[in-house]
Coordinates of C-alpha atoms in Angstrom, one line a residue:
M25 CA -6.2 -33.9 -6.6
S26 CA -4.9 -37.4 -6.4
E27 CA -2.6 -38.7 -3.7
R28 CA 0.9 -39.9 -4.8
P29 CA 2.4 -42.9 -2.9
N30 CA 5.8 -42.1 -1.3
G31 CA 5.4 -38.5 -2.4
L32 CA 7.5 -35.8 -0.7
T33 CA 5.8 -33.4 1.7
Y34 CA 6.8 -29.9 3.0
A35 CA 6.8 -31.3 6.6
G36 CA 9.0 -34.2 5.5
A37 CA 11.4 -31.6 4.1
G38 CA 11.6 -30.0 7.5
V39 CA 9.0 -27.2 7.3
D40 CA 6.0 -27.5 9.7
I41 CA 3.2 -25.3 8.5
D42 CA 1.0 -26.4 11.4
A43 CA 3.7 -25.1 13.8
G44 CA 3.7 -21.8 12.0
A45 CA -0.1 -21.5 12.4
A46 CA 0.2 -22.4 16.1
L47 CA 2.7 -19.6 16.6
V48 CA 0.4 -17.1 14.9
E49 CA -2.5 -18.1 17.2
A50 CA -0.2 -17.9 20.3
I51 CA 1.0 -14.4 19.5
K52 CA -2.3 -12.8 18.5
P53 CA -3.0 -11.7 22.1
L54 CA 0.5 -10.3 22.4
A55 CA -0.1 -8.2 19.2
R56 CA -3.6 -7.1 20.3
A57 CA -2.1 -5.7 23.6
T58 CA 0.0 -3.2 21.5
R59 CA -2.9 -1.5 19.9
R60 CA -2.6 2.3 19.7
P61 CA -4.4 5.2 17.9
G62 CA -4.0 4.7 14.2
A63 CA -3.5 0.9 14.3
D64 CA -5.5 -1.9 15.7
A65 CA -2.5 -4.3 15.7
A66 CA -4.5 -7.3 14.3
L67 CA -2.6 -10.1 12.7
G68 CA -3.6 -12.2 9.8
G69 CA -3.8 -9.8 6.8
F70 CA -1.3 -9.4 4.0
G71 CA -0.4 -5.9 5.2
A72 CA -1.0 -3.3 7.9
L73 CA -2.6 0.1 7.6
F74 CA -1.9 3.1 9.8
D75 CA -4.1 6.2 10.0
L76 CA -1.8 9.2 10.6
K77 CA -4.8 11.5 11.1
A78 CA -6.2 9.3 13.9
A79 CA -2.8 9.5 15.5
G80 CA -3.0 13.3 15.5
Y81 CA -0.5 14.2 12.7
E82 CA -1.1 17.1 10.3
D83 CA 2.0 17.5 8.2
A84 CA 3.9 14.3 9.0
L85 CA 7.1 12.8 7.5
L86 CA 7.5 9.1 7.7
V87 CA 10.7 7.7 9.1
T88 CA 11.8 4.0 8.8
T89 CA 14.5 2.0 10.5
T90 CA 15.6 -1.6 10.5
D91 CA 18.1 -3.5 12.8
G92 CA 18.8 -6.7 14.5
V93 CA 20.3 -7.9 17.8
G94 CA 23.6 -9.2 16.6
T95 CA 25.5 -11.9 18.3
K96 CA 23.8 -11.2 21.6
L97 CA 21.4 -13.9 20.2
K98 CA 24.2 -16.5 20.7
I99 CA 24.0 -16.0 24.4
A100 CA 20.2 -16.3 24.4
I101 CA 20.4 -19.5 22.3
E102 CA 23.2 -21.1 24.4
T103 CA 21.5 -20.3 27.7
G104 CA 17.8 -20.4 26.9
L105 CA 17.3 -16.8 28.0
H106 CA 14.9 -15.9 25.2
D107 CA 12.6 -13.5 27.0
T108 CA 14.3 -10.1 26.5
V109 CA 16.0 -10.2 23.1
G110 CA 12.7 -9.0 21.6
I111 CA 12.9 -5.9 23.7
D112 CA 16.4 -5.4 22.3
L113 CA 15.1 -5.8 18.8
V114 CA 12.5 -3.1 19.3
A115 CA 14.9 -0.8 21.1
M116 CA 17.5 -0.8 18.4
C117 CA 14.9 0.4 15.9
A118 CA 12.7 2.7 18.1
N119 CA 15.7 4.6 19.6
D120 CA 17.0 5.2 16.1
L121 CA 13.6 6.8 15.1
L122 CA 13.8 8.9 18.3
A123 CA 17.1 10.3 17.2
Q124 CA 15.2 11.8 14.3
G125 CA 12.6 13.2 16.6
A126 CA 10.1 10.6 15.3
E127 CA 7.4 8.6 17.2
P128 CA 7.5 4.8 16.7
L129 CA 4.1 3.8 15.2
L130 CA 4.3 0.3 13.7
F131 CA 6.7 -2.6 14.3
L132 CA 7.3 -5.8 12.3
D133 CA 9.6 -8.6 13.0
Y134 CA 11.4 -11.3 11.0
F135 CA 12.1 -14.6 12.9
A136 CA 14.2 -17.1 10.9
T137 CA 15.1 -20.6 12.2
G138 CA 16.0 -24.1 11.1
R139 CA 13.1 -25.8 12.9
L140 CA 10.3 -23.8 14.5
E141 CA 10.0 -24.3 18.2
V142 CA 6.7 -22.7 19.0
A143 CA 7.4 -22.2 22.8
T144 CA 10.8 -20.5 22.1
A145 CA 9.4 -18.3 19.4
T146 CA 6.5 -17.3 21.6
R147 CA 8.8 -16.2 24.3
V148 CA 10.8 -14.1 21.8
V149 CA 7.7 -12.5 20.4
A150 CA 6.4 -11.8 23.9
G151 CA 9.6 -9.7 24.4
I152 CA 9.0 -7.9 21.1
A153 CA 5.4 -7.1 22.3
E154 CA 6.8 -5.7 25.6
G155 CA 9.3 -3.6 23.6
C156 CA 6.5 -2.3 21.5
R157 CA 4.5 -1.4 24.6
L158 CA 7.5 0.5 26.0
A159 CA 8.1 2.3 22.7
G160 CA 4.4 3.0 22.0
A161 CA 4.4 1.1 18.7
A162 CA 1.8 -1.4 17.5
L163 CA 3.1 -4.8 16.6
V164 CA 1.2 -5.3 13.4
G165 CA 2.9 -8.3 11.8
G166 CA 6.0 -10.0 10.7
E167 CA 7.4 -13.1 9.1
T168 CA 8.4 -16.5 10.5
A169 CA 10.7 -18.4 8.2
E170 CA 11.5 -22.0 8.8
M171 CA 14.5 -22.9 6.7
P172 CA 16.0 -26.3 7.4
G173 CA 19.6 -26.5 6.2
M174 CA 20.2 -22.8 6.7
Y175 CA 20.3 -22.9 10.5
Q176 CA 21.3 -25.5 13.1
D177 CA 18.6 -26.9 15.3
G178 CA 17.9 -24.4 18.1
D179 CA 19.4 -21.5 16.2
Y180 CA 17.4 -18.5 15.1
D181 CA 17.9 -15.0 13.9
L182 CA 15.9 -11.8 14.3
A183 CA 15.4 -8.6 12.3
G184 CA 13.1 -5.7 13.1
F185 CA 11.5 -3.0 11.1
C186 CA 9.9 0.1 12.5
L187 CA 7.8 2.9 11.0
G188 CA 7.6 6.3 12.7
A189 CA 6.4 9.8 12.0
V190 CA 7.4 13.3 12.9
E191 CA 5.9 16.6 12.1
R192 CA 7.9 18.4 9.4
A193 CA 8.9 21.2 11.8
G194 CA 10.1 18.7 14.4
V195 CA 12.7 16.7 12.5
L196 CA 16.0 16.2 14.4
P197 CA 18.8 17.3 14.3
R198 CA 18.0 21.0 14.1
L199 CA 21.4 21.7 12.6
E200 CA 20.8 25.4 12.0
A201 CA 20.1 25.9 15.7
Q202 CA 23.3 24.3 17.0
R203 CA 26.0 26.5 18.4
P204 CA 29.4 26.0 20.1
G205 CA 28.8 25.9 23.8
D206 CA 25.6 23.8 23.5
L207 CA 25.6 21.1 26.2
M208 CA 25.5 17.3 25.7
I209 CA 23.1 15.5 28.1
A210 CA 23.6 11.7 28.5
L211 CA 20.9 9.2 29.3
A212 CA 22.4 6.2 31.1
S213 CA 22.4 2.8 29.4
S214 CA 21.5 -0.4 31.1
G215 CA 24.8 -2.0 30.1
P216 CA 26.2 -2.9 26.7
H217 CA 22.7 -2.9 25.2
S218 CA 23.0 -4.8 21.9
N219 CA 26.4 -3.8 20.6
G220 CA 29.9 -5.2 20.8
Y221 CA 28.8 -8.7 21.7
S222 CA 31.3 -10.4 19.4
L223 CA 34.0 -8.7 21.5
I224 CA 32.1 -9.5 24.7
R225 CA 31.9 -13.2 23.8
G226 CA 35.6 -13.1 23.2
V227 CA 36.3 -11.6 26.6
V228 CA 34.1 -14.2 28.3
E229 CA 36.0 -17.0 26.5
R230 CA 39.3 -15.5 27.7
S231 CA 37.9 -15.2 31.3
G232 CA 37.3 -18.9 31.4
L233 CA 33.9 -18.3 33.0
A234 CA 30.7 -20.2 32.1
W235 CA 27.5 -18.4 31.4
S236 CA 26.0 -19.9 34.6
D237 CA 28.8 -18.6 36.8
A238 CA 28.2 -15.5 39.0
A239 CA 28.8 -12.2 37.2
P240 CA 32.0 -10.7 38.6
F241 CA 30.6 -7.2 38.0
Q242 CA 26.9 -7.6 39.1
G243 CA 25.8 -9.3 42.3
G244 CA 22.9 -11.7 42.3
S245 CA 23.1 -12.5 38.6
T246 CA 24.7 -15.1 36.5
L247 CA 27.1 -13.9 33.8
A248 CA 24.5 -14.7 31.1
Q249 CA 21.7 -12.9 33.0
A250 CA 23.8 -9.8 33.5
L251 CA 24.9 -9.6 29.8
M252 CA 21.3 -10.2 28.6
T253 CA 20.0 -7.1 30.3
P254 CA 17.8 -5.5 27.6
T255 CA 18.5 -2.3 25.8
R256 CA 16.7 0.8 27.3
I257 CA 14.0 2.4 25.3
Y258 CA 14.0 6.1 25.7
V259 CA 10.9 7.1 23.7
S260 CA 8.6 8.0 26.6
S261 CA 11.1 10.3 28.3
V262 CA 12.7 12.0 25.3
L263 CA 9.8 12.4 22.8
P264 CA 7.9 15.0 24.8
L265 CA 11.0 17.1 25.0
A266 CA 11.7 16.8 21.2
R267 CA 8.1 17.8 20.5
A268 CA 8.4 20.8 22.7
G269 CA 11.4 22.0 20.8
R270 CA 13.9 21.6 23.7
I271 CA 16.3 19.4 21.8
K272 CA 18.7 20.4 19.0
G273 CA 20.0 17.0 18.2
A274 CA 20.1 13.4 19.5
A275 CA 22.2 10.3 19.0
H276 CA 21.5 6.7 19.7
I277 CA 24.8 5.2 21.0
T278 CA 25.1 1.9 19.1
G279 CA 27.8 0.4 17.1
G280 CA 30.7 2.9 16.9
G281 CA 30.1 3.9 20.5
L282 CA 30.8 7.4 21.7
I283 CA 33.2 8.1 18.8
D284 CA 31.2 7.5 15.7
N285 CA 27.6 8.2 16.7
P286 CA 27.6 11.8 18.2
P287 CA 28.9 13.4 14.9
R288 CA 25.7 12.1 13.2
A289 CA 23.7 14.5 15.3
L290 CA 25.9 17.6 14.8
A291 CA 26.2 20.2 12.1
D292 CA 29.3 20.4 9.9
G293 CA 32.1 22.3 11.7
L294 CA 31.0 21.2 15.2
A295 CA 32.3 18.3 17.3
A296 CA 31.4 16.5 20.6
R297 CA 33.7 17.4 23.5
F298 CA 33.2 14.8 26.2
D299 CA 34.1 15.4 29.8
W300 CA 35.2 11.8 30.4
G301 CA 35.4 12.5 34.1
A302 CA 31.7 13.5 34.3
W303 CA 30.5 9.9 34.9
T304 CA 31.7 6.5 35.9
A305 CA 31.1 3.8 33.5
P306 CA 29.0 0.8 34.8
P307 CA 31.2 -2.0 36.3
V308 CA 30.5 -4.3 33.3
F309 CA 32.7 -2.0 31.1
Q310 CA 35.6 -2.0 33.5
W311 CA 35.4 -5.8 33.7
L312 CA 35.4 -6.1 29.9
Q313 CA 38.4 -3.7 29.7
E314 CA 40.5 -5.4 32.3
T315 CA 39.6 -9.0 31.5
G316 CA 40.0 -8.5 27.7
G317 CA 42.9 -6.1 27.8
V318 CA 40.7 -3.6 25.8
S319 CA 42.2 -0.2 25.2
E320 CA 40.4 2.9 26.2
A321 CA 40.0 4.0 22.6
E322 CA 38.6 0.6 21.6
L323 CA 36.2 0.6 24.6
R324 CA 34.8 4.0 23.6
R325 CA 34.3 3.0 20.0
A326 CA 32.9 -0.5 20.6
F327 CA 30.6 0.2 23.5
N328 CA 28.3 2.9 24.8
C329 CA 30.3 3.1 28.1
G330 CA 27.2 3.9 30.1
V331 CA 25.7 6.4 27.7
G332 CA 22.8 4.9 25.8
F333 CA 21.4 8.1 24.3
L334 CA 22.7 11.6 23.9
L335 CA 20.9 14.9 23.6
I336 CA 22.2 18.3 22.3
V337 CA 20.5 21.2 24.1
G338 CA 21.1 24.9 24.5
P339 CA 22.6 26.0 27.8
K340 CA 19.4 27.8 28.9
Q341 CA 17.3 24.7 28.3
A342 CA 19.7 22.2 30.1
E343 CA 18.2 22.5 33.6
E344 CA 14.7 22.1 32.3
V345 CA 15.6 19.1 30.1
L346 CA 17.6 17.4 33.0
G347 CA 14.7 17.9 35.4
A348 CA 12.2 16.4 32.9
L349 CA 14.4 13.4 32.3
L350 CA 15.0 12.8 36.0
A351 CA 11.2 13.1 36.6
A352 CA 10.6 10.5 33.9
G353 CA 12.9 8.0 35.7
E354 CA 16.0 8.4 33.6
T355 CA 19.5 8.7 35.0
A356 CA 20.7 11.8 33.1
F357 CA 23.7 14.1 33.4
V358 CA 25.7 16.7 31.5
C359 CA 28.6 14.8 29.8
G360 CA 30.3 17.5 27.8
E361 CA 29.6 20.3 25.3
V362 CA 29.7 21.1 21.6
G363 CA 32.8 22.8 20.2
R364 CA 34.3 23.7 16.9
V365 CA 36.1 21.1 14.9

């Protein structure tokens, strides 16, 4: 093939194929560390295989989720705190699978940027690999898209895709088993998780604080560090209870907060009755409410208010479930009950 003088090149147009190859080599050890039964988590092929039989499934249904991190990424980009947004990305997908009673098996990511900075991307993917480790999923691949003109230098966006499985008899919610008087058990969040950050950024702007200033609600942390606390992943503590048939329903408290998410786990004719005095929301939420003049109704719909995951259990199983969650290291408590609409 002949060379053309003054010819255009892909690199000259802003896409560095060599940088992409360097990133793949940098993250291969991270992916290998997430191997699990059914998947070897090797990168480089055109697709990934999973052996459900090797993972112990007999009559499995596949469950899929996809999500992103939202404008929490803006804080990461503006402050250089890139190490935990990958955990957030996995958590948003894996916890959604868990709400169906499913075990996360495979994870893939999409990383899009204007100009690939290998060091930054490697830090992000290291967080994704850590999230996969916490969720028990194999990081089997993804896509890195370098798109000059679409993003400003330094900007990037993330999307995650997770495949899970659940035995047919274990799918949640078990709507036919739910009754008025069932209890709601809350698993504490680590903060706002990955939702409401457009509102959070507005409150920060109103406060006049810089990201590097001390967090008014969390000692020993800058404002950015406190707000970048990663989303909790609840798989290891909740999945055994789901498999044991102790749970009638589950909700991942994401966008829509404690208003819009619980109904997704409940049968028609039933409603969540929260005891709002059963817990004290973490200080970050009080700061957001007071500094931003956020109403109580808006707070409960925009944020998790300290409840990252919600379980529906029968009254006779509540003590056992609470004990198991506490033993697994969760902060868990009864936060209300199920009533009729």
